[in-house]
PDB file of C-alpha atoms and ligand atoms in Angstrom:
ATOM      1  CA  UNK A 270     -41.347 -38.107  12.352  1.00 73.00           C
ATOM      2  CA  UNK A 271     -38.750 -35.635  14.161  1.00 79.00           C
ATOM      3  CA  UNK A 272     -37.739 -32.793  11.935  1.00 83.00           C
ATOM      4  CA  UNK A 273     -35.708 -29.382  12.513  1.00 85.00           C
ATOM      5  CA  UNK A 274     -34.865 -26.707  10.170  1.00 86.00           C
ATOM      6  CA  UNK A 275     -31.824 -24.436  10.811  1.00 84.00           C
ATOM      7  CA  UNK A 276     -31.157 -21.559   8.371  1.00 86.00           C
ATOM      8  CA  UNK A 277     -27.531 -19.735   8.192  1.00 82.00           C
ATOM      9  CA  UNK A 278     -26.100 -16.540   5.297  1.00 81.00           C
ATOM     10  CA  UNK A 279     -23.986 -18.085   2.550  1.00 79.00           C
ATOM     11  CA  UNK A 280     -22.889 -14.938   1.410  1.00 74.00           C
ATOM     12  CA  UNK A 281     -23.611 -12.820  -1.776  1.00 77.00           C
ATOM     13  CA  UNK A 282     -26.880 -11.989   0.152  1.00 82.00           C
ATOM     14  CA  UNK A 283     -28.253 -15.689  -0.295  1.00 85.00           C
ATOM     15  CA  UNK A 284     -29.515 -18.177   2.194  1.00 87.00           C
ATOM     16  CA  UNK A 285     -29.615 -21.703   3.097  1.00 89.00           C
ATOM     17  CA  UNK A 286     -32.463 -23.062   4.645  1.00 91.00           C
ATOM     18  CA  UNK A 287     -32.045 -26.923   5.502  1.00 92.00           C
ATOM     19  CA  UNK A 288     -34.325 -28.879   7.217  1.00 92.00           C
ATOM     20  CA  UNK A 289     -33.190 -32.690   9.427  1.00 92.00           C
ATOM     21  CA  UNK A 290     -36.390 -35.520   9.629  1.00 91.00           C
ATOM     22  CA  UNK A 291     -36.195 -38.750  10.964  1.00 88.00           C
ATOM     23  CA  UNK A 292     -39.077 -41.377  11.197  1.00 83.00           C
ATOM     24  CA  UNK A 293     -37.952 -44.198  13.849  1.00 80.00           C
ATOM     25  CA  UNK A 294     -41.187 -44.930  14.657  1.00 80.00           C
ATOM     26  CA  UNK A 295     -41.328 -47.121  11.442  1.00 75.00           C
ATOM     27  CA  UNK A 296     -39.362 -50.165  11.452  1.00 70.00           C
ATOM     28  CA  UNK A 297     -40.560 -51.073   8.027  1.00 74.00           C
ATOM     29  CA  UNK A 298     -39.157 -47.208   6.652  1.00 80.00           C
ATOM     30  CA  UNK A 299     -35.362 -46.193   7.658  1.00 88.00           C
ATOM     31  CA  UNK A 300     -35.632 -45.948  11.039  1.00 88.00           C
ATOM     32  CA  UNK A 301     -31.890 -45.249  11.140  1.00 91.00           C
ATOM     33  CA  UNK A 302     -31.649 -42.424   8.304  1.00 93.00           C
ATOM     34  CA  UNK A 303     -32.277 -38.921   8.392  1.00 94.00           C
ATOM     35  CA  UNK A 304     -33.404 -36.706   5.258  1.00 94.00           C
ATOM     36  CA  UNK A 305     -31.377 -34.144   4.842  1.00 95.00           C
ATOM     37  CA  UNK A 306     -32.440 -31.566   2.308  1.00 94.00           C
ATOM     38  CA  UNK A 307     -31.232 -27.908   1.790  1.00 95.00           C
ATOM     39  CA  UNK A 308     -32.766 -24.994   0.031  1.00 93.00           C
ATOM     40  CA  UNK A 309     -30.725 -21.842  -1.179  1.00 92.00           C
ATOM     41  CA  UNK A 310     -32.645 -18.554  -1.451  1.00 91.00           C
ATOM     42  CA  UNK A 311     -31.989 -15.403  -3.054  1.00 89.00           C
ATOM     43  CA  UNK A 312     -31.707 -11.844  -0.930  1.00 89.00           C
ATOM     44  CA  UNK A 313     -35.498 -11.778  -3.255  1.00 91.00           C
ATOM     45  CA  UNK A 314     -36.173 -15.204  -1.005  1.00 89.00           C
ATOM     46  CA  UNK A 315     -36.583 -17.209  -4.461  1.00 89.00           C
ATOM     47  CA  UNK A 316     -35.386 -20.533  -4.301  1.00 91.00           C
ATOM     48  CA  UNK A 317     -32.131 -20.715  -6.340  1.00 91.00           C
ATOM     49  CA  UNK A 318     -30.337 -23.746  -5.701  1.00 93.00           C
ATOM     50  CA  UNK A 319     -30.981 -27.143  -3.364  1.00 95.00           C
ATOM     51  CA  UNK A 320     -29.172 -29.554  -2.006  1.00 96.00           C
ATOM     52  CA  UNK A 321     -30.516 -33.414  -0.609  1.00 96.00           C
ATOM     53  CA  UNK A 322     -27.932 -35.701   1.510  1.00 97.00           C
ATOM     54  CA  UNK A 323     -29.122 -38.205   4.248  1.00 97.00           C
ATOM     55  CA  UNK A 324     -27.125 -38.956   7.572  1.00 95.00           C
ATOM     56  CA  UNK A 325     -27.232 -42.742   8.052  1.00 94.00           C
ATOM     57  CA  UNK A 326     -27.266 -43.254  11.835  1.00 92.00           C
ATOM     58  CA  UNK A 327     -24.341 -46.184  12.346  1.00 90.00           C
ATOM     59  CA  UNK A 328     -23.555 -45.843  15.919  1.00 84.00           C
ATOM     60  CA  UNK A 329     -27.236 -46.615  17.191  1.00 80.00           C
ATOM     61  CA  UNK A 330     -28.039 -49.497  14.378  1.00 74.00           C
ATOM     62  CA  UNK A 331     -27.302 -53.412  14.503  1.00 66.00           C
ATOM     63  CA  UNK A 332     -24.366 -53.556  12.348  1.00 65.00           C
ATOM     64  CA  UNK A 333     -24.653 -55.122   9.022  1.00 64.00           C
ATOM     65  CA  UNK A 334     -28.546 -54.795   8.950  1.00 80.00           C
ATOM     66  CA  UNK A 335     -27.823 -51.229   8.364  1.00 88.00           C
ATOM     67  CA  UNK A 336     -26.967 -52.403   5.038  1.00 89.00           C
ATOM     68  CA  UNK A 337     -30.413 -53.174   4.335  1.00 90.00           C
ATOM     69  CA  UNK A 338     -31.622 -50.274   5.056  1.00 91.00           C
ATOM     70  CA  UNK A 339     -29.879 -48.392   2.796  1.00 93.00           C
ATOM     71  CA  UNK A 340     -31.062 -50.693   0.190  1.00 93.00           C
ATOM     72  CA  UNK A 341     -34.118 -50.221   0.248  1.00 92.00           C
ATOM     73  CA  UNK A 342     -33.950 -46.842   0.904  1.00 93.00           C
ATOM     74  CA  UNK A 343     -31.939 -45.724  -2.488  1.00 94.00           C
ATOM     75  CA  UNK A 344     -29.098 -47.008  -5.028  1.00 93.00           C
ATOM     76  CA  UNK A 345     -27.369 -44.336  -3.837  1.00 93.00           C
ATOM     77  CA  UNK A 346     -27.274 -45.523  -0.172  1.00 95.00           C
ATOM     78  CA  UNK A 347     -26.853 -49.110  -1.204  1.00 94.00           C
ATOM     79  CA  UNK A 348     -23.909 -47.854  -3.563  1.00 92.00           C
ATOM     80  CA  UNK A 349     -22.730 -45.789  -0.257  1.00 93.00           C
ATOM     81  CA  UNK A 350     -22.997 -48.784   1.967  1.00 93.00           C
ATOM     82  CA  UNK A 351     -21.293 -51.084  -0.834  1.00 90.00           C
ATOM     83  CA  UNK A 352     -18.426 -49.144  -2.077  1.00 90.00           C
ATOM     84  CA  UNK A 353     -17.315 -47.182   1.667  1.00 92.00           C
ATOM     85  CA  UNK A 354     -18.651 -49.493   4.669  1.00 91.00           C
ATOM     86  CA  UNK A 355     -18.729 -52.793   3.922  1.00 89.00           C
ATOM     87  CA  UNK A 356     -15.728 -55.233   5.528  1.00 88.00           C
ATOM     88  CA  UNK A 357     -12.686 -54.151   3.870  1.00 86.00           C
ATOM     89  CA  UNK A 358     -13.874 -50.630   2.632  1.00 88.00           C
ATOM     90  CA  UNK A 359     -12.496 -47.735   3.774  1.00 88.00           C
ATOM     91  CA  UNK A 360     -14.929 -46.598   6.406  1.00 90.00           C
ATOM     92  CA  UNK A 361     -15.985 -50.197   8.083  1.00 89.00           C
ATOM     93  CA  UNK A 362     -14.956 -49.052  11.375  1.00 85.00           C
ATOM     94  CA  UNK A 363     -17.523 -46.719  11.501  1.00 84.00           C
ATOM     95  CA  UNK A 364     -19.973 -48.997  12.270  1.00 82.00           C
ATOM     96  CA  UNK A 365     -18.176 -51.273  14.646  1.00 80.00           C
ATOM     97  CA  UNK A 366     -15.599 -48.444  15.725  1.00 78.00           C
ATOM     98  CA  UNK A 367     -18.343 -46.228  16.722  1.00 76.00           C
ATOM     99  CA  UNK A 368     -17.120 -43.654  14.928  1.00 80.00           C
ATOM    100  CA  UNK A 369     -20.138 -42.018  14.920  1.00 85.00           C
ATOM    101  CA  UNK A 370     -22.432 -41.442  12.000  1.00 92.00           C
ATOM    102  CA  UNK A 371     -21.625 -40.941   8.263  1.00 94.00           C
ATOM    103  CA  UNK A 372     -22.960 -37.435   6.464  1.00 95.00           C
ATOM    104  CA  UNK A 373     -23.793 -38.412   2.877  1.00 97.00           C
ATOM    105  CA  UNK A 374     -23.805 -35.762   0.543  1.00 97.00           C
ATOM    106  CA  UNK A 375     -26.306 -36.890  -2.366  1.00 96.00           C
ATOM    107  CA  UNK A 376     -26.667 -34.034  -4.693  1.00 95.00           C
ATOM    108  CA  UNK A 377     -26.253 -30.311  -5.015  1.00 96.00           C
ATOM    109  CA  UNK A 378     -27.909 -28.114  -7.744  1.00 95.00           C
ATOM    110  CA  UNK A 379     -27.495 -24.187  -8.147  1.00 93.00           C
ATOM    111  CA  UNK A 380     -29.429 -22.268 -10.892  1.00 92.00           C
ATOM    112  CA  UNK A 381     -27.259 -21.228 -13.655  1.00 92.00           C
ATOM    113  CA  UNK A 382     -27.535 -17.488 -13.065  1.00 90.00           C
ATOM    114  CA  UNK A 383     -26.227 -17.853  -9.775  1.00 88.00           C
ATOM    115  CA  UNK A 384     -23.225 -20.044 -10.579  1.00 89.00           C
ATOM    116  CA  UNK A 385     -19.682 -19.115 -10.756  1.00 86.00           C
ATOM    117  CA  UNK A 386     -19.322 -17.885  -7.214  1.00 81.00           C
ATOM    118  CA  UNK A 387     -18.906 -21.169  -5.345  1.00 78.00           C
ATOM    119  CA  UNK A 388     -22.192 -21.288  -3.604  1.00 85.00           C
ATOM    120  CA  UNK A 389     -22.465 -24.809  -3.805  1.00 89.00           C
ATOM    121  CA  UNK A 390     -19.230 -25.146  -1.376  1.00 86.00           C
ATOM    122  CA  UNK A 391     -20.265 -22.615   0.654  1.00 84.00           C
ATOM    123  CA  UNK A 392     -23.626 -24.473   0.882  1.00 89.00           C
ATOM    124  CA  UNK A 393     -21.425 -27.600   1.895  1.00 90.00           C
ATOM    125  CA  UNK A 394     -19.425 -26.450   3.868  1.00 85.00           C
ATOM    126  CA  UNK A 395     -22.178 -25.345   6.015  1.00 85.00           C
ATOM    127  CA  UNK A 396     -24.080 -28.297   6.012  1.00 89.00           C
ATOM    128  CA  UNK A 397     -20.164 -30.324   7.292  1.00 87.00           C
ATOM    129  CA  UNK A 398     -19.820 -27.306  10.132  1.00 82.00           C
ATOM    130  CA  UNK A 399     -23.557 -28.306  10.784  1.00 84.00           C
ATOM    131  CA  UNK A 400     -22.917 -31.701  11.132  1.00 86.00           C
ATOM    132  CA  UNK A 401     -19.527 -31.938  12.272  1.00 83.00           C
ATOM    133  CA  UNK A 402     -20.506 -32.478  16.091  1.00 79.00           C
ATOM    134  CA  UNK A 403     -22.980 -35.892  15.644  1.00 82.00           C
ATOM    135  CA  UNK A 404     -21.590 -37.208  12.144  1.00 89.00           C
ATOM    136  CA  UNK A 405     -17.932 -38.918  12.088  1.00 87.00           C
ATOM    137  CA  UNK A 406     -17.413 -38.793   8.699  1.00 91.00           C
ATOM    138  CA  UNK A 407     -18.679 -37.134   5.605  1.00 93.00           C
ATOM    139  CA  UNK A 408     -18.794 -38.920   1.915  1.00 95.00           C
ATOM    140  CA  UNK A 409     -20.106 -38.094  -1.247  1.00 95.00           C
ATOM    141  CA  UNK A 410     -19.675 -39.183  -5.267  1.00 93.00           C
ATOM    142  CA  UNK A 411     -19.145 -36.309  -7.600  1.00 94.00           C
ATOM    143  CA  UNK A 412     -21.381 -36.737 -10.868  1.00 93.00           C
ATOM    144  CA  UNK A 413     -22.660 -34.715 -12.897  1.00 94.00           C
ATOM    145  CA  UNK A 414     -25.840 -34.529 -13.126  1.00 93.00           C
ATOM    146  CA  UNK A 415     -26.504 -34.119 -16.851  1.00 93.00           C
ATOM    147  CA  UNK A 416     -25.100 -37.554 -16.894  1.00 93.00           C
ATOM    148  CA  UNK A 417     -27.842 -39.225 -14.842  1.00 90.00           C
ATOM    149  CA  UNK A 418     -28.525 -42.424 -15.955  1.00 88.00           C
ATOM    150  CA  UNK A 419     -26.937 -42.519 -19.633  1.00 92.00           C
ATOM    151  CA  UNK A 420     -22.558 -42.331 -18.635  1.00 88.00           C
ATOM    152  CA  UNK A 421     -22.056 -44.843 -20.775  1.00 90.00           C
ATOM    153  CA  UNK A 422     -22.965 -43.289 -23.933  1.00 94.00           C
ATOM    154  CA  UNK A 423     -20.214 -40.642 -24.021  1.00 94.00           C
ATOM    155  CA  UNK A 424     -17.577 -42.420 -21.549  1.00 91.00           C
ATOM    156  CA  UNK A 425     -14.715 -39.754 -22.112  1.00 93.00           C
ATOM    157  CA  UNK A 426     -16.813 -36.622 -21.764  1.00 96.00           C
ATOM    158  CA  UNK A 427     -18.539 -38.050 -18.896  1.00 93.00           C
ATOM    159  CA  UNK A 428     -15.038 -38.842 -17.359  1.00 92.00           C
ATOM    160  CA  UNK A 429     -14.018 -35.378 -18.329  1.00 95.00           C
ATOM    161  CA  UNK A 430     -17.041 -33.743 -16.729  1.00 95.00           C
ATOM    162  CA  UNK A 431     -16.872 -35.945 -13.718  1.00 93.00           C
ATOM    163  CA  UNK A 432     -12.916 -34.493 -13.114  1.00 93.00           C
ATOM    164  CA  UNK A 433     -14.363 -31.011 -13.434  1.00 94.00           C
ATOM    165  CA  UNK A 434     -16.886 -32.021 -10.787  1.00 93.00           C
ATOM    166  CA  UNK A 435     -14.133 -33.193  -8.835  1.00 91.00           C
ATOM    167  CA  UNK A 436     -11.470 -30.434  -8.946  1.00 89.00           C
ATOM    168  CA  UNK A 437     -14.524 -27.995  -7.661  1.00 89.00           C
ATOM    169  CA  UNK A 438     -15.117 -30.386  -4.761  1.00 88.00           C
ATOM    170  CA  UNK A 439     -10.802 -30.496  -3.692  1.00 83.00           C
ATOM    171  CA  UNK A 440     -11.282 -27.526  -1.190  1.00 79.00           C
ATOM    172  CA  UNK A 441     -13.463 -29.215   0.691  1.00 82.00           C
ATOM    173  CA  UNK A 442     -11.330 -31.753   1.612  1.00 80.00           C
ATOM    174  CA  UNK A 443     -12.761 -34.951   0.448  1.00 85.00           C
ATOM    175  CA  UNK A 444     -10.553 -37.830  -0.390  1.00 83.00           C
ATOM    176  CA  UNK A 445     -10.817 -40.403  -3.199  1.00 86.00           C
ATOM    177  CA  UNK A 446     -12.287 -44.123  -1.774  1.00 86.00           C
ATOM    178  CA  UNK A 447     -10.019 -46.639  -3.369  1.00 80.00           C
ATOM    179  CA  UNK A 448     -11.169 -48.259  -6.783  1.00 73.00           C
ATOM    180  CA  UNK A 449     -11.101 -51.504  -8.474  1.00 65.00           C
ATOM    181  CA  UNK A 450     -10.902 -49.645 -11.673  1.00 61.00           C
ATOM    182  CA  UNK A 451     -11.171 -45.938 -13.476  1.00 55.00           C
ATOM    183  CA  UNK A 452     -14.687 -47.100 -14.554  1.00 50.00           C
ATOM    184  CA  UNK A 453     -16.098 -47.702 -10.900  1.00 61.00           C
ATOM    185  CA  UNK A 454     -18.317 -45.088  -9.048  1.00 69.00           C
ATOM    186  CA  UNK A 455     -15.998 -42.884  -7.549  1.00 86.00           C
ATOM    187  CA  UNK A 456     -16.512 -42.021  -3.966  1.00 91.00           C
ATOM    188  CA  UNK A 457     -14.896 -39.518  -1.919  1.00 91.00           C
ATOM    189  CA  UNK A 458     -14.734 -39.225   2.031  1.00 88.00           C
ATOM    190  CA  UNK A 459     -13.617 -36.399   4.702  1.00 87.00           C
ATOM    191  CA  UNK A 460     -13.654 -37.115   8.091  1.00 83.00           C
ATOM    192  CA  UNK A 461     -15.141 -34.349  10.256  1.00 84.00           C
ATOM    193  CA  UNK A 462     -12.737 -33.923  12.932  1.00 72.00           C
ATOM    194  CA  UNK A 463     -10.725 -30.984  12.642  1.00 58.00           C
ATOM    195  CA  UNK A 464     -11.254 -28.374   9.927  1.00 50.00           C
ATOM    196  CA  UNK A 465      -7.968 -27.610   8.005  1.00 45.00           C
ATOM    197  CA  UNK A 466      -8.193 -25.452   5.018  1.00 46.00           C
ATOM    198  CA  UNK A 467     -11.611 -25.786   4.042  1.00 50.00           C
ATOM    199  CA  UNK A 468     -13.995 -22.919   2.724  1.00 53.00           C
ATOM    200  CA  UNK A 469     -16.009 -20.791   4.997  1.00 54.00           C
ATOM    201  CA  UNK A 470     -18.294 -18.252   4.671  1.00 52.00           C
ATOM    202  CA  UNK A 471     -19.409 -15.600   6.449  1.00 54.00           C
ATOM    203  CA  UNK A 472     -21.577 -12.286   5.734  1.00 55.00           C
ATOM    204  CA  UNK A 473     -19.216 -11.383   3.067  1.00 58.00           C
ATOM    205  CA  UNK A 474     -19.059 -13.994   1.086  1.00 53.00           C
ATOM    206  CA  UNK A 475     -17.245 -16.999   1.344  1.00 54.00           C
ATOM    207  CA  UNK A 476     -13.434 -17.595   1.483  1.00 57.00           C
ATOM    208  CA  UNK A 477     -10.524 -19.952   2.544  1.00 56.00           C
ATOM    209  CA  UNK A 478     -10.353 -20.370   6.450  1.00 51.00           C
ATOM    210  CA  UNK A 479      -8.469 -22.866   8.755  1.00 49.00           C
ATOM    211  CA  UNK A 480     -10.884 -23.405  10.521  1.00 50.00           C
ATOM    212  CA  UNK A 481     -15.231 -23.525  10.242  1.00 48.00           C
ATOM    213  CA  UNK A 482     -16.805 -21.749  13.015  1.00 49.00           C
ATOM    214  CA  UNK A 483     -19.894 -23.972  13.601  1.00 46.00           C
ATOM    215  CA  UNK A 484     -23.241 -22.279  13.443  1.00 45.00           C
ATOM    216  CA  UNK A 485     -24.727 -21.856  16.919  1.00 46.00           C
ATOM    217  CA  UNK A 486     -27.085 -25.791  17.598  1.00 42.00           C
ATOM    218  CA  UNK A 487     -30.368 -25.350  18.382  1.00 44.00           C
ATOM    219  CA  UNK A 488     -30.396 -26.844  21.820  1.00 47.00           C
ATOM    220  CA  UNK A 489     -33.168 -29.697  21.490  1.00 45.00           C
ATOM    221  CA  UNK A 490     -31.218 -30.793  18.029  1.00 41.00           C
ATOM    222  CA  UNK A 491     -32.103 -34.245  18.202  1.00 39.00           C
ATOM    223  CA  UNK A 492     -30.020 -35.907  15.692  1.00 37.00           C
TER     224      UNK A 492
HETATM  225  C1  COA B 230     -22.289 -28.203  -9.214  1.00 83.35           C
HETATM  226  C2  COA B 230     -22.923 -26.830  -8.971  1.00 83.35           C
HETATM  227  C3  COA B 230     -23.935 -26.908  -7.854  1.00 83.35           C
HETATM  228  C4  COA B 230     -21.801 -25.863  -8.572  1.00 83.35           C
HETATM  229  O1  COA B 230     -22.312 -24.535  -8.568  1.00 83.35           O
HETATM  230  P1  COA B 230     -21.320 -23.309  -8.272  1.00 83.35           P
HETATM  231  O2  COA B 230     -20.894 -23.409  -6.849  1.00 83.35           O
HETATM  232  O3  COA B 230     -21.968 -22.035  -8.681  1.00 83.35           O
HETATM  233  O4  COA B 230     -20.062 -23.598  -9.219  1.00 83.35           O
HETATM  234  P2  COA B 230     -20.007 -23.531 -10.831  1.00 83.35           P
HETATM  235  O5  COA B 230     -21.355 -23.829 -11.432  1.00 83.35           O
HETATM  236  O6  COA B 230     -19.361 -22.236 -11.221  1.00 83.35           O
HETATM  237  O7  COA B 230     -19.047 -24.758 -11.166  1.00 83.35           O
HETATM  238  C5  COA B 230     -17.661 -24.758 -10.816  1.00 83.35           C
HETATM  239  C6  COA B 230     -16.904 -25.542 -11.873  1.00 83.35           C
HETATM  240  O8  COA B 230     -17.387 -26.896 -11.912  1.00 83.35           O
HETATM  241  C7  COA B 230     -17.857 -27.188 -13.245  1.00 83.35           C
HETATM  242  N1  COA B 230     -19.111 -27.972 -13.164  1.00 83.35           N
HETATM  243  C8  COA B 230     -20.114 -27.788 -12.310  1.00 83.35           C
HETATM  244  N2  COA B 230     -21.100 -28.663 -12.548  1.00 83.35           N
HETATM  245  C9  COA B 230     -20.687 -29.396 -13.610  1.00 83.35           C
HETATM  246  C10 COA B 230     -21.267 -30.452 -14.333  1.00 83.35           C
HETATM  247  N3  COA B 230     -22.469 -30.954 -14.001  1.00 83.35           N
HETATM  248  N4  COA B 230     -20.579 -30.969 -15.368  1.00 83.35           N
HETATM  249  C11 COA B 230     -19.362 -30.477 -15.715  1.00 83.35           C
HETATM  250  N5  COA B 230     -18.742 -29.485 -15.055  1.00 83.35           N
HETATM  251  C12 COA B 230     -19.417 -28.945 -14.020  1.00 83.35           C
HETATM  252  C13 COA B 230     -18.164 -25.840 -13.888  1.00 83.35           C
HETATM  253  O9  COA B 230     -18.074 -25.909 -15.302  1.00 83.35           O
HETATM  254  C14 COA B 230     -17.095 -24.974 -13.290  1.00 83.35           C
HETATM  255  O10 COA B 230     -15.881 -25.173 -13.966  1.00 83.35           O
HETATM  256  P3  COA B 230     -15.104 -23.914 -14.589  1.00 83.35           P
HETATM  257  O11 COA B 230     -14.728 -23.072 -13.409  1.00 83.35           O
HETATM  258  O12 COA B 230     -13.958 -24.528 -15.305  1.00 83.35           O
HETATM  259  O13 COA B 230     -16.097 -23.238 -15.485  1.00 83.35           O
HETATM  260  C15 COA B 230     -23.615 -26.300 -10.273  1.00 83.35           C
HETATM  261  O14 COA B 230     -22.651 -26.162 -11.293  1.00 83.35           O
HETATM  262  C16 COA B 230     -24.727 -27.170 -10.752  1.00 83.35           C
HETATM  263  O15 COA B 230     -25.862 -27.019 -10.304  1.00 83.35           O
HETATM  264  N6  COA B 230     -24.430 -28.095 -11.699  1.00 83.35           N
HETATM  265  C17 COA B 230     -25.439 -28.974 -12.292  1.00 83.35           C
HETATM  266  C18 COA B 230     -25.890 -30.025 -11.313  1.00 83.35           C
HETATM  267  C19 COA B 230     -24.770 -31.007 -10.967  1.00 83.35           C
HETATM  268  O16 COA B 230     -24.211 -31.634 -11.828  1.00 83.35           O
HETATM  269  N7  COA B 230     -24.475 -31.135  -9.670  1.00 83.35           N
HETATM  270  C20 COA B 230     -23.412 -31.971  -9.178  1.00 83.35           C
HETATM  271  C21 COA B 230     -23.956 -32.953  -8.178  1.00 83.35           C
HETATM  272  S1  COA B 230     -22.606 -33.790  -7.343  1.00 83.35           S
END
C-alpha cells in the first residue's frame, strides 16, 4: 500500500488534511484505484468536515476490465463507470484516448456550525488544483445525503434538494452527463485542463479566481 498525505489552508483559519493510498500489490483488491479521503480541521485542529473521492487509474489499466473493478469496489464506482465511461458515455475516451485518469468526487460533509461559508468548494477546489496534473477529468453526482438510500419516498423534495445541491456545486465548473430521463442519477463532469472561473482560496478565505494556483507536489507523489 503507497499512501501520501498533503495538507493546504482553506481559509477562515481551517485546514484540509487529505491523504492518497493505493494497494497494486493486490490483484484481487483495486489495484487500479486510489482512496482518496480528506479531513477539514478547525484553527482548534477538531475535525469539522470530510470529504472521500477515489481516482480510478484509466490510463495504466486494460480497458474494459477496469469496469470490474469498480464493481466490486462500490455502487458508486460501478454507477461512475456505467453512467460516464462506458462506449457511448460521455467520457469513453478516457480510457482508450488516454486522457489520463478520472478524479471522482464521492462525498463531502461539513458540520453544521461551520456551514454557510463555502468550505466544501473551497475543500474541492483544492483537492481539483491537487489533482489537476495526473487526473484528466473530474466527475461527481450531487445528492444529498439525507436522502441516502430512501429518494423514492419523497421524489419532489428529493429533486428539490438535489437542485440545491447542484446550484452550490455550478462554480466549480462541473457539467451535467446526459440523461435518459429526470429520474436517472445525475452525474456531472469537469475536465481539468485549464481553470476558468472556478473558486480559490487562499489565507483569506476563499473567493472567485481565473485561475487555481496549484499547491506546491511533493516531489516523490506517486500517483
Ligand atoms: C454540502 C455541504 C458539505 C456544503 O457545506 P458548505 O460549503 O458550508 O455550504 P452550505 O452548507 O452553506 O450549503 C450551501 C447551500 O447548499 C444547500 N445544501 C447543502 N447541502 C444540502 C443538502 N444535503 N440538501 C439540501 N440542500 C443542501 C444549503 O441549504 C445551502 O443553500 P442556501 O444557501 O439556499 O441555504 C454541507 O451542506 C453538508 O455537509 N451537507 C450535508 C451532507 C451532504 O448532503 N453532502 C452532499 C454530498 S454531494
Amino acid at each position: 500500500m503507497r499512501t501520501k498525505t498533503f495538507g493546504t489552508e482553506l481559509g477562515h483559519g481551517i485546514r484540509v488534511l487529505c491523504q492518497v493510498g493505493r494497494d497494486e500489490t493486490d490483484p484481487s483488491g483495486h489495484p487500479h484505484i486510489s482512496e482518496v479521503s480528506a479531513v477539514m480541521f478547525s484553527p482548534e485542529e477538531c475535525p469539522e468536515g470530510f470529504f472521500k473521492g477515489q481516482i480510478i487509474h484509466l490510463s495504466d489499466s486494460l480497458g474494459e476490465g477496469i469496469f470490474w473493478e469498480c464493481d466490486a469496489h462500490s455502487q458508486g464506482l460501478c454507477d461512475v463507470y456505467s453512467f460516464l465511461l462506458m462506449e457511448g458515455k460521455p467520457l469513453y475516451d478516457t480510457i482508450f484516448g488516454q486522457v489520463g485518469d478520472l478524479f471522482h468526487l464521492e462525498r463531502l460533509w461539513i458540520a453544521p456550525k461551520h456551514r454557510g461559508k463555502n468550505m466544501g468548494l473551497a475543500c474541492c477546489a483544492a483537492l481539483l488544483a491537487l489533482f489537476q496534473n495526473d487526473c484528466g477529468y473530474a466527475a461527481m453526482k450531487p445528492f444529498p445525503l439525507q436522502w441516502e438510500g430512501r429518494a423514492d419516498e419523497n421524489k419532489s423534495q428529493f429533486l428539490a434538494d438535489r437542485q440545491k445541491l447542484v446550484s452550490y456545486y455550478r462554480p466549480l465548473g462541473f457539467i451535467c452527463a446526459p440523461q435518459p430521463d429526470e429520474l436517472q442519477d445525475e452525474f456531472y463532469y469537469r475536465p481539468l485542463d485549464g481553470f476558468t472561473k472556478i473558486l480559490g482560496y487562499g489565507r483569506s478565505g476563499w473567493r472567485r479566481v481565473n485561475k487555481v494556483r496549484l499547491p506546491a507536489m511533493p516531489e516523490d507523489w506517486p500517483f
